[in-house]
Amino acid sequence: MSFLMNNYVRADIAFVRGKGARVIDDKGREFIDFAAGIGVNSLGHANKAVVNAICEQSGKILHSSNLYRILPQERAAQKISELLKRHTYTFFCNSGAEANEAAIKLARKYGTENFKEKKYEILTLKNSFHGRTMATLKATGQDKFHPDIFAPYIDGFKFFDDIDEIISNIDEKTVAVMIELIQGEGGIKPLEVDKVVKLAEVLKEKNLLLITDEVQCGVYRTGAFATSQIYGITPDIITFAKGLAGGVAIGACVCDKDIFAPGDHGSTFGGNFLATNTSLAVLNELENLQKSGKLARRISRFEKKLNKLVELYPEIFEKRVGLGLMQGLVLKDANNLSKIYTNALKHRVLILKSGTETLRFLPPLNIKKSDIKEGISRLCKALDEI
Ligand SMILES: *Cc1c(COP(=O)(O)O)cnc(C)c1O
């Protein structure tokens, strides 16, 4: 009998430890990890820098509340600003949804204070995913996330098919547009660069805000610190979370403007010593990984292997999609999605699903050549049985 709520679909596998991209369950079985806890374990399991940061910090102080200065929080915020190469103000919280909640509140305050008539509506994209809280659920552009059982929902969100449609639906109530540059849950779908650039220009001209939800695609996942840097845009607000502290709960809402006043927003746990000191260690490691060229090599290795899979299994795969180490393989037949996922588990390789027809890969960003090779060869065995 379970004492847990029944809200997850869980595989009957219980992991007990890991190292790098290998993770071991309570029966001693070893899995290759191409999922990284949904993009969270950016440096893999039991990474030395992460372990040291946690051990050292927990021997000193874990938490003080935000009633006092938290020096690692200040340093992590400065680091984010340095990596974005512009002055930014960061609010730390504990998850992606919370980071987006903060972004929504910032946008609403901005919309109240900067226009004669209050602007509050936020436009999002179909198939997006922005979180599970009441506001971020409504921001999520998928009707299946808005069932009647949870109604009534929060006002002030509208979603549209594509960027052109967003642009033509900006009206006097619109204060911001929130987009994932690469949709993570709705199929690995990178937005077109020229459309995003055009959207950014239109919003800038109207003094409206562009919010990029980089909870999944941010923090070096696509090769740069922020995916917006690859797109050549400077969003007014960026949200990060998943990979930002290598497995410790964290979220960050990063804004070019200092909009909140004391009391406007807060979090008990947000930005505490544990999370932000770990995040600093993770950011330093990832920055070095990128600067040394190692990240680019891992990305090209992984891409090549996935291209090879598309070549080897033309009857199963339509194409490879994605950027950096946020990759997808689109299936020709959506019915195969769960079969391949389950079969991969059987052959001890962890992958993810995305949308209705895409296999998703979010491996640790420092994944070793030998682990890529072994995982792909296991995946081939799983595919041979389809
Ligand atoms: C995972 C995710 C979220 C929600 O993050 P939580 O930490 O689960 O609240 C929001 N936006 C995107 C793009 C995500 O991938």
PDB file of C-alpha atoms in Angstrom, residues 189-331:
ATOM      1  CA  LYS A 189      10.653  22.316 -31.260  1.00  0.00           C
ATOM      2  CA  PRO A 190      13.156  25.148 -31.763  1.00  0.00           C
ATOM      3  CA  LEU A 191      11.461  28.392 -32.817  1.00  0.00           C
ATOM      4  CA  GLU A 192      12.682  29.981 -36.052  1.00  0.00           C
ATOM      5  CA  VAL A 193      15.427  32.535 -35.360  1.00  0.00           C
ATOM      6  CA  ASP A 194      14.189  35.276 -37.719  1.00  0.00           C
ATOM      7  CA  LYS A 195      10.650  35.071 -36.305  1.00  0.00           C
ATOM      8  CA  VAL A 196      11.936  35.340 -32.734  1.00  0.00           C
ATOM      9  CA  VAL A 197      14.140  38.301 -33.693  1.00  0.00           C
ATOM     10  CA  LYS A 198      11.170  39.997 -35.312  1.00  0.00           C
ATOM     11  CA  LEU A 199       9.008  39.376 -32.225  1.00  0.00           C
ATOM     12  CA  ALA A 200      11.730  40.877 -30.026  1.00  0.00           C
ATOM     13  CA  GLU A 201      11.847  43.979 -32.237  1.00  0.00           C
ATOM     14  CA  VAL A 202       8.082  44.427 -32.259  1.00  0.00           C
ATOM     15  CA  LEU A 203       7.910  44.140 -28.461  1.00  0.00           C
ATOM     16  CA  LYS A 204      10.828  46.527 -27.929  1.00  0.00           C
ATOM     17  CA  GLU A 205       9.213  49.108 -30.158  1.00  0.00           C
ATOM     18  CA  LYS A 206       5.982  48.928 -28.132  1.00  0.00           C
ATOM     19  CA  ASN A 207       7.827  48.867 -24.769  1.00  0.00           C
ATOM     20  CA  LEU A 208       6.350  45.440 -24.023  1.00  0.00           C
ATOM     21  CA  LEU A 209       8.281  42.611 -22.394  1.00  0.00           C
ATOM     22  CA  LEU A 210       9.790  39.501 -23.922  1.00  0.00           C
ATOM     23  CA  ILE A 211      10.070  36.651 -21.418  1.00  0.00           C
ATOM     24  CA  THR A 212      12.066  33.583 -22.467  1.00  0.00           C
ATOM     25  CA  ASP A 213      11.341  30.510 -20.388  1.00  0.00           C
ATOM     26  CA  GLU A 214      14.748  28.831 -20.454  1.00  0.00           C
ATOM     27  CA  VAL A 215      13.943  26.512 -17.574  1.00  0.00           C
ATOM     28  CA  GLN A 216      14.765  23.535 -19.778  1.00  0.00           C
ATOM     29  CA  CYS A 217      16.818  24.972 -22.655  1.00  0.00           C
ATOM     30  CA  GLY A 218      18.970  27.306 -20.504  1.00  0.00           C
ATOM     31  CA  VAL A 219      22.177  26.859 -18.489  1.00  0.00           C
ATOM     32  CA  TYR A 220      24.386  25.543 -21.330  1.00  0.00           C
ATOM     33  CA  ARG A 221      21.860  22.891 -22.382  1.00  0.00           C
ATOM     34  CA  THR A 222      22.030  24.132 -25.992  1.00  0.00           C
ATOM     35  CA  GLY A 223      25.732  25.072 -25.955  1.00  0.00           C
ATOM     36  CA  ALA A 224      25.568  28.659 -24.675  1.00  0.00           C
ATOM     37  CA  PHE A 225      24.719  29.813 -21.144  1.00  0.00           C
ATOM     38  CA  ALA A 226      21.348  31.087 -22.378  1.00  0.00           C
ATOM     39  CA  THR A 227      19.647  29.919 -25.544  1.00  0.00           C
ATOM     40  CA  SER A 228      18.598  33.542 -26.137  1.00  0.00           C
ATOM     41  CA  GLN A 229      22.309  34.284 -26.695  1.00  0.00           C
ATOM     42  CA  ILE A 230      22.306  31.809 -29.575  1.00  0.00           C
ATOM     43  CA  TYR A 231      19.184  33.478 -30.953  1.00  0.00           C
ATOM     44  CA  GLY A 232      20.922  36.866 -30.724  1.00  0.00           C
ATOM     45  CA  ILE A 233      18.224  38.473 -28.600  1.00  0.00           C
ATOM     46  CA  THR A 234      18.227  40.124 -25.176  1.00  0.00           C
ATOM     47  CA  PRO A 235      14.929  39.196 -23.493  1.00  0.00           C
ATOM     48  CA  ASP A 236      13.683  41.522 -20.755  1.00  0.00           C
ATOM     49  CA  ILE A 237      13.169  38.524 -18.488  1.00  0.00           C
ATOM     50  CA  ILE A 238      14.767  35.055 -18.588  1.00  0.00           C
ATOM     51  CA  THR A 239      13.784  32.185 -16.310  1.00  0.00           C
ATOM     52  CA  PHE A 240      16.129  29.316 -15.466  1.00  0.00           C
ATOM     53  CA  ALA A 241      15.783  26.294 -13.223  1.00  0.00           C
ATOM     54  CA  LYS A 242      16.345  22.629 -14.069  1.00  0.00           C
ATOM     55  CA  GLY A 243      20.109  22.381 -14.665  1.00  0.00           C
ATOM     56  CA  LEU A 244      21.073  25.462 -12.666  1.00  0.00           C
ATOM     57  CA  ALA A 245      22.279  23.692  -9.508  1.00  0.00           C
ATOM     58  CA  GLY A 246      23.088  20.195 -10.758  1.00  0.00           C
ATOM     59  CA  GLY A 247      20.264  18.475  -8.851  1.00  0.00           C
ATOM     60  CA  VAL A 248      19.570  20.834  -5.963  1.00  0.00           C
ATOM     61  CA  ALA A 249      16.179  22.561  -6.212  1.00  0.00           C
ATOM     62  CA  ILE A 250      16.528  26.080  -7.597  1.00  0.00           C
ATOM     63  CA  GLY A 251      14.859  28.551  -9.904  1.00  0.00           C
ATOM     64  CA  ALA A 252      15.937  31.986 -11.105  1.00  0.00           C
ATOM     65  CA  CYS A 253      14.034  34.854 -12.620  1.00  0.00           C
ATOM     66  CA  VAL A 254      16.480  37.238 -14.291  1.00  0.00           C
ATOM     67  CA  CYS A 255      15.459  40.714 -15.414  1.00  0.00           C
ATOM     68  CA  ASP A 256      17.223  43.668 -17.055  1.00  0.00           C
ATOM     69  CA  LYS A 257      15.179  46.039 -14.939  1.00  0.00           C
ATOM     70  CA  ASP A 258      14.850  46.267 -11.152  1.00  0.00           C
ATOM     71  CA  ILE A 259      11.061  46.236 -10.927  1.00  0.00           C
ATOM     72  CA  PHE A 260      10.179  44.760  -7.530  1.00  0.00           C
ATOM     73  CA  ALA A 261      10.190  46.842  -4.359  1.00  0.00           C
ATOM     74  CA  PRO A 262      10.745  45.312  -0.910  1.00  0.00           C
ATOM     75  CA  GLY A 263       7.724  43.184  -0.019  1.00  0.00           C
ATOM     76  CA  ASP A 264       6.506  42.689  -3.595  1.00  0.00           C
ATOM     77  CA  HIS A 265       7.675  39.092  -3.767  1.00  0.00           C
ATOM     78  CA  GLY A 266       9.635  36.531  -1.799  1.00  0.00           C
ATOM     79  CA  SER A 267      10.426  32.941  -0.926  1.00  0.00           C
ATOM     80  CA  THR A 268      11.400  31.248   2.323  1.00  0.00           C
ATOM     81  CA  PHE A 269      13.837  28.786   0.795  1.00  0.00           C
ATOM     82  CA  GLY A 270      14.644  30.662  -2.417  1.00  0.00           C
ATOM     83  CA  GLY A 271      18.330  31.371  -2.970  1.00  0.00           C
ATOM     84  CA  ASN A 272      19.512  29.780   0.250  1.00  0.00           C
ATOM     85  CA  PHE A 273      23.154  28.870   0.882  1.00  0.00           C
ATOM     86  CA  LEU A 274      22.759  25.260  -0.245  1.00  0.00           C
ATOM     87  CA  ALA A 275      21.152  26.055  -3.591  1.00  0.00           C
ATOM     88  CA  THR A 276      23.159  29.110  -4.593  1.00  0.00           C
ATOM     89  CA  ASN A 277      26.556  27.836  -3.458  1.00  0.00           C
ATOM     90  CA  THR A 278      25.935  24.642  -5.442  1.00  0.00           C
ATOM     91  CA  SER A 279      24.765  26.697  -8.398  1.00  0.00           C
ATOM     92  CA  LEU A 280      27.980  28.733  -8.346  1.00  0.00           C
ATOM     93  CA  ALA A 281      30.022  25.525  -8.491  1.00  0.00           C
ATOM     94  CA  VAL A 282      27.870  24.194 -11.347  1.00  0.00           C
ATOM     95  CA  LEU A 283      28.110  27.445 -13.320  1.00  0.00           C
ATOM     96  CA  ASN A 284      31.906  27.532 -12.963  1.00  0.00           C
ATOM     97  CA  GLU A 285      32.222  23.914 -14.101  1.00  0.00           C
ATOM     98  CA  LEU A 286      29.903  24.422 -17.061  1.00  0.00           C
ATOM     99  CA  GLU A 287      31.615  27.656 -18.081  1.00  0.00           C
ATOM    100  CA  ASN A 288      34.950  25.810 -18.172  1.00  0.00           C
ATOM    101  CA  LEU A 289      33.399  22.918 -20.051  1.00  0.00           C
ATOM    102  CA  GLN A 290      32.236  25.343 -22.716  1.00  0.00           C
ATOM    103  CA  LYS A 291      35.382  27.498 -22.861  1.00  0.00           C
ATOM    104  CA  SER A 292      37.620  24.445 -23.237  1.00  0.00           C
ATOM    105  CA  GLY A 293      35.651  23.345 -26.294  1.00  0.00           C
ATOM    106  CA  LYS A 294      34.660  20.098 -24.579  1.00  0.00           C
ATOM    107  CA  LEU A 295      30.969  20.932 -24.558  1.00  0.00           C
ATOM    108  CA  ALA A 296      30.983  21.567 -28.314  1.00  0.00           C
ATOM    109  CA  ARG A 297      32.742  18.231 -28.896  1.00  0.00           C
ATOM    110  CA  ARG A 298      30.196  16.363 -26.795  1.00  0.00           C
ATOM    111  CA  ILE A 299      27.367  18.053 -28.635  1.00  0.00           C
ATOM    112  CA  SER A 300      28.729  17.153 -32.058  1.00  0.00           C
ATOM    113  CA  ARG A 301      29.420  13.574 -30.959  1.00  0.00           C
ATOM    114  CA  PHE A 302      25.890  13.147 -29.642  1.00  0.00           C
ATOM    115  CA  GLU A 303      24.322  14.748 -32.723  1.00  0.00           C
ATOM    116  CA  LYS A 304      26.286  12.458 -35.019  1.00  0.00           C
ATOM    117  CA  LYS A 305      25.122   9.384 -33.126  1.00  0.00           C
ATOM    118  CA  LEU A 306      21.500  10.488 -33.331  1.00  0.00           C
ATOM    119  CA  ASN A 307      21.832  11.237 -37.060  1.00  0.00           C
ATOM    120  CA  LYS A 308      23.206   7.731 -37.417  1.00  0.00           C
ATOM    121  CA  LEU A 309      20.134   6.303 -35.675  1.00  0.00           C
ATOM    122  CA  VAL A 310      17.849   8.129 -38.121  1.00  0.00           C
ATOM    123  CA  GLU A 311      19.919   6.643 -40.956  1.00  0.00           C
ATOM    124  CA  LEU A 312      19.889   3.123 -39.483  1.00  0.00           C
ATOM    125  CA  TYR A 313      16.167   3.072 -38.650  1.00  0.00           C
ATOM    126  CA  PRO A 314      14.467   4.996 -41.468  1.00  0.00           C
ATOM    127  CA  GLU A 315      11.236   3.072 -40.920  1.00  0.00           C
ATOM    128  CA  ILE A 316      11.077   4.292 -37.276  1.00  0.00           C
ATOM    129  CA  PHE A 317      12.448   7.845 -37.362  1.00  0.00           C
ATOM    130  CA  GLU A 318      11.341  10.869 -39.324  1.00  0.00           C
ATOM    131  CA  LYS A 319      14.202  13.184 -38.332  1.00  0.00           C
ATOM    132  CA  ARG A 320      16.456  14.537 -35.603  1.00  0.00           C
ATOM    133  CA  VAL A 321      15.460  17.853 -34.011  1.00  0.00           C
ATOM    134  CA  GLY A 322      16.916  20.092 -31.327  1.00  0.00           C
ATOM    135  CA  LEU A 323      19.960  22.086 -30.370  1.00  0.00           C
ATOM    136  CA  GLY A 324      23.034  21.230 -28.306  1.00  0.00           C
ATOM    137  CA  LEU A 325      22.292  18.486 -25.819  1.00  0.00           C
ATOM    138  CA  MET A 326      18.559  19.108 -25.996  1.00  0.00           C
ATOM    139  CA  GLN A 327      17.736  16.667 -28.734  1.00  0.00           C
ATOM    140  CA  GLY A 328      14.767  14.789 -30.104  1.00  0.00           C
ATOM    141  CA  LEU A 329      14.074  12.021 -32.582  1.00  0.00           C
ATOM    142  CA  VAL A 330      10.687  12.425 -34.233  1.00  0.00           C
ATOM    143  CA  LEU A 331       8.896   9.141 -34.874  1.00  0.00           C
TER     144      LEU A 331
END
